[in-house]
Structure formats: structure tokens, C-alpha cells
Short mmCIF file of N, CA and C in Angstrom, two decimals:
data_model
loop_
_atom_site.label_atom_id
_atom_site.label_comp_id
_atom_site.label_asym_id
_atom_site.label_seq_id
_atom_site.Cartn_x
_atom_site.Cartn_y
_atom_site.Cartn_z
N MET A 862 1.05 -1.28 -0.16
CA MET A 862 -0.04 -0.02 0.15
C MET A 862 0.83 1.14 -0.05
N THR A 863 1.62 1.24 0.77
CA THR A 863 3.00 2.61 0.83
C THR A 863 3.43 2.33 -0.48
N VAL A 864 4.00 1.59 -1.16
CA VAL A 864 4.39 1.46 -2.33
C VAL A 864 3.71 2.22 -3.39
N ALA A 865 2.56 1.75 -3.48
CA ALA A 865 1.52 2.48 -4.33
C ALA A 865 1.41 3.86 -3.96
N ALA A 866 1.22 4.16 -2.87
CA ALA A 866 1.11 5.84 -2.31
C ALA A 866 2.23 6.60 -2.98
N VAL A 867 3.42 6.20 -2.86
CA VAL A 867 4.78 6.60 -3.25
C VAL A 867 4.65 6.62 -4.72
N ASP A 868 4.33 5.59 -5.32
CA ASP A 868 4.37 5.62 -7.25
C ASP A 868 3.18 6.42 -7.43
N ARG A 869 2.13 6.93 -6.88
CA ARG A 869 1.44 7.88 -7.23
C ARG A 869 1.97 9.41 -7.03
N LEU A 870 2.44 9.16 -5.85
CA LEU A 870 3.05 10.84 -5.62
C LEU A 870 4.11 10.98 -6.76
N VAL A 871 4.94 10.07 -6.99
CA VAL A 871 6.00 10.43 -8.14
C VAL A 871 5.53 10.58 -9.41
N HIS A 872 4.45 10.24 -9.66
CA HIS A 872 3.40 10.20 -10.92
C HIS A 872 2.84 11.27 -10.96
N HIS A 873 2.52 12.08 -10.31
CA HIS A 873 1.74 13.27 -9.94
C HIS A 873 3.00 14.23 -10.29
N ALA A 874 3.96 14.02 -9.29
CA ALA A 874 4.99 15.04 -9.35
C ALA A 874 5.75 15.14 -10.83
N THR A 875 5.74 14.24 -11.48
CA THR A 875 6.18 13.87 -12.79
C THR A 875 5.36 14.75 -13.70
N ILE A 876 4.26 14.47 -13.53
CA ILE A 876 3.27 15.74 -14.67
C ILE A 876 3.09 16.73 -14.56
N LEU A 877 3.46 17.10 -13.05
CA LEU A 877 3.39 18.56 -12.67
C LEU A 877 4.62 19.25 -12.94
N GLU A 878 5.44 18.45 -13.11
CA GLU A 878 6.85 18.88 -13.39
C GLU A 878 6.95 19.37 -15.14
N MET A 879 6.28 18.28 -15.79
CA MET A 879 6.31 18.56 -17.18
C MET A 879 5.46 19.72 -17.40
N ASN A 880 4.20 20.09 -17.01
CA ASN A 880 3.20 20.75 -17.08
C ASN A 880 4.10 22.23 -17.03
N VAL A 881 5.07 22.34 -15.41
CA VAL A 881 5.46 23.62 -15.56
C VAL A 881 6.52 23.77 -16.49
N ASP A 882 7.14 22.92 -16.92
CA ASP A 882 8.21 22.99 -18.15
C ASP A 882 7.28 23.76 -19.23
N SER A 883 6.56 22.95 -19.81
CA SER A 883 5.97 23.22 -21.11
C SER A 883 5.33 24.58 -20.60
N TYR A 884 4.61 25.11 -19.74
CA TYR A 884 4.25 26.40 -19.21
C TYR A 884 5.52 27.43 -19.32
N ARG A 885 6.18 27.22 -18.64
CA ARG A 885 7.95 28.06 -18.78
C ARG A 885 8.21 28.10 -20.33
N ARG A 886 7.92 27.25 -21.04
CA ARG A 886 8.51 26.87 -22.56
C ARG A 886 7.88 28.23 -23.18
N ARG A 887 6.37 28.11 -23.28
CA ARG A 887 5.50 29.05 -23.86
C ARG A 887 5.48 30.29 -23.53
N ARG A 888 5.86 30.67 -21.89
CA ARG A 888 5.88 31.84 -21.37
C ARG A 888 7.41 32.47 -22.21
N SER A 889 8.54 31.62 -22.27
CA SER A 889 9.81 32.54 -22.61
C SER A 889 9.59 32.74 -24.28
N ARG A 890 8.66 32.21 -25.06
CA ARG A 890 8.65 32.79 -26.28
C ARG A 890 7.13 33.88 -26.46
#
């Protein structure tokens, strides 16, 4: 159960990071 929770957390963190990265790229242009 703990592993699944951590896996979900990492998954959300990765998606969030990708969104922020694409957002920054859009702003720089």
C-alpha cells in the first residue's frame, strides 16, 4: 500500500513538472 502511494506521488510530481516545464517554455516565447 505504501509503495502504491509513493508511486502515485511520483507520478503526479512528474506530470506537474512536465506541465510547469511546458508552461515556462510557452512564457519564454
